[in-house]
Coordinates of C-alpha atoms and ligand atoms in Angstrom, one line a residue:
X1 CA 31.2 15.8 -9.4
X2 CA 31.0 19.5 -9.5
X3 CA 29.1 21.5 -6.8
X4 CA 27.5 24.8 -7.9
X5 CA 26.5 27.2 -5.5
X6 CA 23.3 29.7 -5.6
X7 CA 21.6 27.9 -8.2
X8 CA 18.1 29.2 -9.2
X9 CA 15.8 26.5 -9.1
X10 CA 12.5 27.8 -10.6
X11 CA 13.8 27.0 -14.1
X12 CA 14.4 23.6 -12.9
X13 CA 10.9 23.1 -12.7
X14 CA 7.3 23.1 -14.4
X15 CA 5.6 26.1 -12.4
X16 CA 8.6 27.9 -12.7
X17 CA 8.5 29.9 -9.1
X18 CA 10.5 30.1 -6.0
X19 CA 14.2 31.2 -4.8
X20 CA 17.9 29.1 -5.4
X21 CA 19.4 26.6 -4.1
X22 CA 22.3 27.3 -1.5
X23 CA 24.5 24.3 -2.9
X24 CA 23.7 21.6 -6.2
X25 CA 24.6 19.5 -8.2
X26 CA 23.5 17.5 -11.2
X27 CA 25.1 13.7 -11.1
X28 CA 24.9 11.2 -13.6
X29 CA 26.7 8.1 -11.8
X30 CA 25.4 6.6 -8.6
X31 CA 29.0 6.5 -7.6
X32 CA 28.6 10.9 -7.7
X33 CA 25.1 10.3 -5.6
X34 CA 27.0 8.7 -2.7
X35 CA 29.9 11.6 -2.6
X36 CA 27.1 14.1 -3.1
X37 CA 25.3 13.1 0.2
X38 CA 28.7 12.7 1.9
X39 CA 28.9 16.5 1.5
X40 CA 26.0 17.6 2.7
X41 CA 26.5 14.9 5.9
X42 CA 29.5 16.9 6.7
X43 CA 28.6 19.7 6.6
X44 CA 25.2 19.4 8.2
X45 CA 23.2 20.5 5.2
X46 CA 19.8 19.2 4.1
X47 CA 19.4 17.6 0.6
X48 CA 16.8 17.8 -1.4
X49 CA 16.3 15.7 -4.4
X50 CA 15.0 17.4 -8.0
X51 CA 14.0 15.0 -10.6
X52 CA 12.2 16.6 -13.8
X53 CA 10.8 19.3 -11.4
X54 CA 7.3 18.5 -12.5
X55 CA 5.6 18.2 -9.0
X56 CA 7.5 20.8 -6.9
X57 CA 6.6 24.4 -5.5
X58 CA 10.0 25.8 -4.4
X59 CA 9.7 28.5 -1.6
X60 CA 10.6 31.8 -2.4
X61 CA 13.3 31.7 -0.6
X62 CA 14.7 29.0 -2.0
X63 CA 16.6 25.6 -0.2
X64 CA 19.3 26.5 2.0
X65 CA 21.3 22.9 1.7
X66 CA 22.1 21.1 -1.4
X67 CA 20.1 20.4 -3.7
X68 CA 20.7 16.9 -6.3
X69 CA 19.6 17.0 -9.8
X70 CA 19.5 13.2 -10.6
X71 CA 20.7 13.0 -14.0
X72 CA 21.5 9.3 -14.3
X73 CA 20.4 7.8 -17.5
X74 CA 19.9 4.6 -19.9
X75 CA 17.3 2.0 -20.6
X76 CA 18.0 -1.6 -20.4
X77 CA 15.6 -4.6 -21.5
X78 CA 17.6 -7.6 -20.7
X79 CA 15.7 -10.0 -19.0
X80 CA 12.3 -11.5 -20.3
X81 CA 11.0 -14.4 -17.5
X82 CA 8.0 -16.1 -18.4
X83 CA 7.6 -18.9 -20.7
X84 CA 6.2 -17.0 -24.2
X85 CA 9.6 -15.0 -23.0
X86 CA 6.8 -12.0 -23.2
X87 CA 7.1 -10.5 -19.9
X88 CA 10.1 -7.6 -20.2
X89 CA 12.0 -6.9 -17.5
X90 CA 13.2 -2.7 -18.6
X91 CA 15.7 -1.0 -16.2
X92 CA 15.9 2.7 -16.3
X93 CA 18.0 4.7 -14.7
X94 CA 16.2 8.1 -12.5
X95 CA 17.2 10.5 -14.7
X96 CA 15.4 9.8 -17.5
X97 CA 12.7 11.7 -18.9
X98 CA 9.6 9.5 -18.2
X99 CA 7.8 10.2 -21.6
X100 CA 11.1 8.9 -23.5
X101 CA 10.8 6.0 -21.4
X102 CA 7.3 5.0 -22.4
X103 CA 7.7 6.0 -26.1
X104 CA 10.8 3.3 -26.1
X105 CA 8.3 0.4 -24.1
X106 CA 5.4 1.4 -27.0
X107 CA 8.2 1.0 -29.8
X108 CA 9.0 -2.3 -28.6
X109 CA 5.7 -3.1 -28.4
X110 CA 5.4 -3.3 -24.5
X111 CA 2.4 -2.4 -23.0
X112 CA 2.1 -1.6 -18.8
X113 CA 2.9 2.3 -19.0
X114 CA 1.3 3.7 -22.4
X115 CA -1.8 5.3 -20.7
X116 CA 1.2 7.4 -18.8
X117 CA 2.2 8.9 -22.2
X118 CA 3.0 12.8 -22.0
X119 CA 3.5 13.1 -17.8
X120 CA 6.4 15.6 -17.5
X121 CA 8.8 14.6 -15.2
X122 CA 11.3 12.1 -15.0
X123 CA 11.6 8.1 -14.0
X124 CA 13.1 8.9 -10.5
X125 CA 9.9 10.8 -9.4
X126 CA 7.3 8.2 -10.6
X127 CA 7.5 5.9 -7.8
X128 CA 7.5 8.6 -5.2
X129 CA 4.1 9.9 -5.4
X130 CA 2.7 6.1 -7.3
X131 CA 2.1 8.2 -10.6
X132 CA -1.2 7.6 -12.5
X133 CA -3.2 8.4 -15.1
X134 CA -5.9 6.9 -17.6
X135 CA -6.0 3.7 -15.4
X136 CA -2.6 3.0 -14.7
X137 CA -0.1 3.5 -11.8
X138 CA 3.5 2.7 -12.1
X139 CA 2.4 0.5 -9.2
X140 CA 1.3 -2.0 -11.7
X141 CA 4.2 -2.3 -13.5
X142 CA 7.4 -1.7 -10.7
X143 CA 9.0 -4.5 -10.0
X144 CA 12.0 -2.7 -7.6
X145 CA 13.5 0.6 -6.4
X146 CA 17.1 0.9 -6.6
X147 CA 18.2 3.6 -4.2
X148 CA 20.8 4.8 -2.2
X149 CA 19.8 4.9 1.5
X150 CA 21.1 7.6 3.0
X151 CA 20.3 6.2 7.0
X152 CA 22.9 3.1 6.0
X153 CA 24.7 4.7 3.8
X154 CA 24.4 1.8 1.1
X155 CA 22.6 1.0 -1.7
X156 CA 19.7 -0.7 -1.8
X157 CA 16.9 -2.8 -3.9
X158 CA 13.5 -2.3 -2.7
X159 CA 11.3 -5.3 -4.0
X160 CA 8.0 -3.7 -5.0
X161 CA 5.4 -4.6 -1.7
X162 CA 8.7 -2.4 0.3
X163 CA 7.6 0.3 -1.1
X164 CA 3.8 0.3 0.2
X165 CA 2.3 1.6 -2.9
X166 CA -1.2 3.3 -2.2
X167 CA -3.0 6.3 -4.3
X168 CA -0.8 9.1 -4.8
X169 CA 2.0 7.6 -1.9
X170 CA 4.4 5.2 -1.2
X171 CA 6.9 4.9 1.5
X172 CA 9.1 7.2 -0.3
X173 CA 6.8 10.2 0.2
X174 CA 5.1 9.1 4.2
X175 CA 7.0 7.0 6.6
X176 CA 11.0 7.0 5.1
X177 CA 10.4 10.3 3.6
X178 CA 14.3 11.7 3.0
X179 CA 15.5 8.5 3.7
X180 CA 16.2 7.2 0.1
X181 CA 17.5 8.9 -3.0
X182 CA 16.3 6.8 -6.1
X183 CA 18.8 5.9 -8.6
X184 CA 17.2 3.2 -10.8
X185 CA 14.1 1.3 -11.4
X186 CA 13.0 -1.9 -12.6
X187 CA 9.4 -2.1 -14.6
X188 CA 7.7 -5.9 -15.4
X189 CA 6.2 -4.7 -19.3
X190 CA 4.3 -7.0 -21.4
X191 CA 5.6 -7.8 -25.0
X192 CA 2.8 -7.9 -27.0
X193 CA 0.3 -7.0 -24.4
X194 CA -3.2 -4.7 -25.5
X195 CA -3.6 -1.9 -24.2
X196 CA -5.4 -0.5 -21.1
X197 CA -8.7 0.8 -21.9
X198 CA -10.1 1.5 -18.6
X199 CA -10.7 5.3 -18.2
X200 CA -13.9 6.9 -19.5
X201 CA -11.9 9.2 -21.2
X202 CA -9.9 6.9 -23.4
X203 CA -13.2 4.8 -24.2
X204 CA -14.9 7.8 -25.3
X205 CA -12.1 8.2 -27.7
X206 CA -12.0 5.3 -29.1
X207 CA -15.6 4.2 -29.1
X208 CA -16.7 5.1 -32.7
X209 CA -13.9 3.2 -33.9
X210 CA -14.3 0.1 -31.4
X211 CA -17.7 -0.2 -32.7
X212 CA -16.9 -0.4 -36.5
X213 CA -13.1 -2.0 -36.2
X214 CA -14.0 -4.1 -33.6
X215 CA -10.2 -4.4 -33.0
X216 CA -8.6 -3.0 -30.2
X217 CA -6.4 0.0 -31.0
X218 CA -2.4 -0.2 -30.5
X219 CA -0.2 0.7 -28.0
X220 CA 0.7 3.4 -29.9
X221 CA -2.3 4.6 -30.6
X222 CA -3.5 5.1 -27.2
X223 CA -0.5 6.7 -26.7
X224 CA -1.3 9.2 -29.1
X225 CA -4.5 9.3 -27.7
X226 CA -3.6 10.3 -24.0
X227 CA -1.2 12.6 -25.5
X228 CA -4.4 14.0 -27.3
X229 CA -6.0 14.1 -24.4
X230 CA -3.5 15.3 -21.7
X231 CA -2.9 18.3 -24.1
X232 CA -6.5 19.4 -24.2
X233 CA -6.8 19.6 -19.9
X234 CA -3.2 21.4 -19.9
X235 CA -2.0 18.7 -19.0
X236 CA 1.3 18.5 -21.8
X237 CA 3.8 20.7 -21.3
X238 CA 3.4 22.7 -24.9
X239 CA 5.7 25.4 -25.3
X240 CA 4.6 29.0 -24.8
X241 CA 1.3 27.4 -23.6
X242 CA 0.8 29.4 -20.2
X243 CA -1.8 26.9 -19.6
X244 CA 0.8 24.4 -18.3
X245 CA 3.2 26.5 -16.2
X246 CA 2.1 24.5 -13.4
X247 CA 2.9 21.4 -11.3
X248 CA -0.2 18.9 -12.8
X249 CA -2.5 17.9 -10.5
X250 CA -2.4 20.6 -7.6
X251 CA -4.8 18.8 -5.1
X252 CA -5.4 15.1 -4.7
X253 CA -8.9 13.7 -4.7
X254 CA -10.2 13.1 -1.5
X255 CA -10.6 9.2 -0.3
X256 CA -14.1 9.0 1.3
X257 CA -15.2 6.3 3.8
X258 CA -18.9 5.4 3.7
X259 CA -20.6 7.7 6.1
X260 CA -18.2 11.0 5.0
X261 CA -19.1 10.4 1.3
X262 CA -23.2 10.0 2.2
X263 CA -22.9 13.4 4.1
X264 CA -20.6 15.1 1.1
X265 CA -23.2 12.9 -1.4
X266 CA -26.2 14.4 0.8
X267 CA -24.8 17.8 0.8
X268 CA -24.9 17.5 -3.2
X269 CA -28.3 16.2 -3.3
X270 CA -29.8 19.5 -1.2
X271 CA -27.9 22.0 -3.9
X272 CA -29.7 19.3 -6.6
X273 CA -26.8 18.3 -7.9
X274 CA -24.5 15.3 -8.4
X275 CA -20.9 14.9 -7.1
X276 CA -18.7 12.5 -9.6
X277 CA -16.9 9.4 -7.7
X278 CA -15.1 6.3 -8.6
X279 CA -15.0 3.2 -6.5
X280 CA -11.5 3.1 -4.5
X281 CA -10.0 0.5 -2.1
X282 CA -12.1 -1.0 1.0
X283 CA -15.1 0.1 0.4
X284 CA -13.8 3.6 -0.1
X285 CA -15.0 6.8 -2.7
X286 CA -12.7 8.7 -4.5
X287 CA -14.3 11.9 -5.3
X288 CA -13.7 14.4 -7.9
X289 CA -11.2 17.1 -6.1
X290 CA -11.7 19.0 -9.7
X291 CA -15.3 19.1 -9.5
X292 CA -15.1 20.1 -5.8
X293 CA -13.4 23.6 -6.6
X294 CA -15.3 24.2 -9.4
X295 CA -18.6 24.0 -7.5
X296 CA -16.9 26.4 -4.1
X297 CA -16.6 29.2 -6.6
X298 CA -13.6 28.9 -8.5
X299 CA -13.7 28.6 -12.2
X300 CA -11.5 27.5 -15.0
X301 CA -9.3 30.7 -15.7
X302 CA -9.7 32.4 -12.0
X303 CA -7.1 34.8 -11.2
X304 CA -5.3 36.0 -7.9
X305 CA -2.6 38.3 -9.0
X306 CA -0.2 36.5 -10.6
X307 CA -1.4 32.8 -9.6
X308 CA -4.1 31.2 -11.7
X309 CA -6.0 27.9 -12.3
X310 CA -6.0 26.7 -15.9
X311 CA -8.3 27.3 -18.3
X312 CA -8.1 23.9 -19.1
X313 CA -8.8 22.1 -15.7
X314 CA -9.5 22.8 -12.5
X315 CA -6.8 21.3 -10.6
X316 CA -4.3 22.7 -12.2
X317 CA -2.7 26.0 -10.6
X318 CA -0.9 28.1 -12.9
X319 CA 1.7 30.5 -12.7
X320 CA 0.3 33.2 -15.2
X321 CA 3.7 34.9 -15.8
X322 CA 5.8 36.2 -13.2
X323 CA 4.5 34.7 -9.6
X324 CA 6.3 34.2 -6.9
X325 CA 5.7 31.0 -4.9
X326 CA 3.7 33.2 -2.2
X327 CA 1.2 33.7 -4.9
X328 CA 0.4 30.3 -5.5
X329 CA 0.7 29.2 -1.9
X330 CA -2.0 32.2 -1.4
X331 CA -4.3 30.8 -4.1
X332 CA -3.7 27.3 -2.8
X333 CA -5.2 28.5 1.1
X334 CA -7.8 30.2 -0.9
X335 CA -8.9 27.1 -2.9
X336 CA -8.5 25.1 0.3
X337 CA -11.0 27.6 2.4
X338 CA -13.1 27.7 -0.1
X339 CA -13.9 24.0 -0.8
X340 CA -13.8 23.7 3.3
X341 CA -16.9 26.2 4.0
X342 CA -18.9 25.0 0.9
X343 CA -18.3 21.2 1.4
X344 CA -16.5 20.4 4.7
X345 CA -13.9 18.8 2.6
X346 CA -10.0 19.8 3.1
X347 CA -8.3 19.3 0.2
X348 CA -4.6 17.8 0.2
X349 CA -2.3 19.2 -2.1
X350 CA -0.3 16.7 -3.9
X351 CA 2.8 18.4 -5.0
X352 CA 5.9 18.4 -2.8
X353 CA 7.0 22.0 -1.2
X354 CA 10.5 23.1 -1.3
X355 CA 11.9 25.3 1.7
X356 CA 9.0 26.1 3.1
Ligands
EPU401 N1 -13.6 17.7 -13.6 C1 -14.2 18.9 -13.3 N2 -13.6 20.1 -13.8 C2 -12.4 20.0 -14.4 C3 -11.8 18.8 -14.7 C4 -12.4 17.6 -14.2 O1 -15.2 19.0 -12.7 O2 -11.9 21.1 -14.8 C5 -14.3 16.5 -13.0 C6 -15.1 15.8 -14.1 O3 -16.2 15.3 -13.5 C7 -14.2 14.7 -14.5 C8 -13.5 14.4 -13.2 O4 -13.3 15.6 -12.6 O5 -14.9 13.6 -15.0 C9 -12.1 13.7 -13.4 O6 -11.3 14.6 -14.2 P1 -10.0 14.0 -14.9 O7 -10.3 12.8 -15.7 O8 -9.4 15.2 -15.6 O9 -9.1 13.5 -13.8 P2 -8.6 14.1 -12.4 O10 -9.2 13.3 -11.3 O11 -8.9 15.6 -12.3 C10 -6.6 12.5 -12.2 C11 -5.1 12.7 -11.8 C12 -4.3 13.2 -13.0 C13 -4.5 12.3 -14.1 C14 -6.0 12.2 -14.5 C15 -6.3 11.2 -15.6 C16 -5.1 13.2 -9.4 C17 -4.9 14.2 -8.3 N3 -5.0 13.6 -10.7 O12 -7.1 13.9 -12.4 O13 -3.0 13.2 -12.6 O14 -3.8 12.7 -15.3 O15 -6.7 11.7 -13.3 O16 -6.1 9.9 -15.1 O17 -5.2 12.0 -9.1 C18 -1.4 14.6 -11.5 O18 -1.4 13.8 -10.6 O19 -0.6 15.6 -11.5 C19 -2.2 14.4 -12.6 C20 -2.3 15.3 -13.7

């Protein structure tokens, strides 16, 4: 295990701002994890865990502890449980890249993660933050977390209901925040299975074809679809696309009880328009964070300085060339403000911040 020191971080991740990191590593062997956060114990530093840097705004000034690139890899298909033998048991190690992992599942004909084709990022992160897209969370298909807990000092296998996944959070990101550095994860695919064609988006695609084939398309199609997809919102990280120097999703949409989504519903009605919603948990709205900025003022393609949202969609902040994580963070308590005075709404950003 090496240790580097002043390492700059921004081109470790997808919105490409922000200072270095005092001390880091990249580790490939969970035996390297364990000696890795022995070092910073000893010396009192704080650790901070990248994976594919996908969801992070690092702070201008950077992270003054050490900072672990998680860089272990392989994928495993051993165990199949059920009688038809069609239920797959994959394990992947954290540092793989996620989209590699769900080309492999589609290839083997293993459906449970192909509506999360084209997410940047790697495995490590996805149960963090519950990634989800087109109608699927890794929720669905997790089966357990295999982590190193840095409170024990051991490793550990968190059964899926440990981790208390919810929309956009598990435990791993509220109540044991910092306490767990992932290492591995076991997903429950389905040999064989069709695929998910829940989100409006994906049955738009396909509907010209469902009505004349009348045959569901293939995993690998709807792969290619979301890809399709993903990569007209900015949502694919192309190459020299500026578009997608950004960290997805910047806000989360907001969870409405009853009588908070009549008032924001009410609200909509008296400016004679209509807010988009989806039914969540408990009786619950989720509401359109997307649609909320674009309606306080902010379109697709707004600049402040150096700090942007995408032309592509509305809850993506970009950094248009050379920003500095100030700039974004100043758009983001623009946004913020602005959605707050037009719709009494505050919107929750959903990356993670870095050092700040
Ligand atoms: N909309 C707008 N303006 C836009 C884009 C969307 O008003 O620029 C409105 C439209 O009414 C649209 C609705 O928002 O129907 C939903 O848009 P979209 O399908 O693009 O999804 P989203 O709610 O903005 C969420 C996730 C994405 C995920 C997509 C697809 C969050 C915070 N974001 O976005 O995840 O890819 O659904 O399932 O839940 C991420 O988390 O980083 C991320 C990219």
């Amino acid at each position: 295990m090496t240790i580097q020191e002043n390492v700059p971080l921004a081109p470790l991740t997808t919105l490409q701002v922000g200072g270095a990191a005092r001390y880091f590593a990249e580790l490939r062997r969970e035996e390297d994890v364990r000696e890795a956060a022995q070092f910073a114990k000893a010396r009192g530093l704080p650790l901070f865990v990248l994976g594919g840097g996908s969801n992070l705004v690092v702070s201008d000034s950077g992270w003054p502890g050490l900072a672990l690139k998680i860089a272990i890899g392989g994928i495993s298909s051993p165990n199949t449980n059920d009688a038809t033998g069609n239920a797959v048991l994959f394990s992947v190690g954290a540092g793989v890249n996620w989209d590699d992992f769900v080309a492999q599942a589609v290839a083997q004909n293993c459906a449970g993660v192909e509506c999360l084709s084209g997410i940047p990022g790697s495995v490590g992160g996805t149960p963090v933050q519950n990634v989800g897209a087109y109608g699927q969370e890794v929720a669905d298909t997790i089966e357990s977390v295999r982590a190193l807990d840095l409170r024990e000092d051991r490793i550990v296998v968190l059964p899926k209901p440990a981790c208390e996944f919810r929309y956009r959070s598990s435990i791993f990101n509220t109540t044991e925040r910092g306490r767990y550095i992932i290492l591995r994860l076991n997903y429950w695919l389905k040999r064989g299975g069709t695929p998910n064609l829940k989100y409006a988006d994906l049955q738009r695609h396909f509907a010209a074809r469902l009505a004349e084939k009348k045959t569901p398309p293939s995993l690998a199609e709807v792969r290619e679809a979301v890809r399709e997809i993903r990569r007209s919102k900015g949502m694919l990280i192309v190459p020299g696309d500026d578009d997608c120097r950004s960290a997805g999703s910047f806000f989360k949409n907001p969870v409405l009880g009853e009588a908070q989504f009549k008032e924001l519903a009410a609200r909509a009605a008296s400016k004679g328009i209509e807010i988009p919603s989806y039914p969540a948990l408990d009786a619950q709205r989720k509401v359109s964070a997307a649609w909320l900025v674009e309606h306080s003022g902010f379109s697709k393609g707004y600049a402040l300085g150096a700090a942007g949202i995408s032309r592509k969609h509305a809850l993506a902040l970009i950094n248009r060339g050379d920003a500095k994580a100030s700039d974004i963070v100043g758009l983001k308590d623009e946004i913020q403000h602005g959605v707050q005075e037009a719709w009494g709404i505050l919107l929750e950003p959903e990356p993670v911040f870095v050092g700040f």
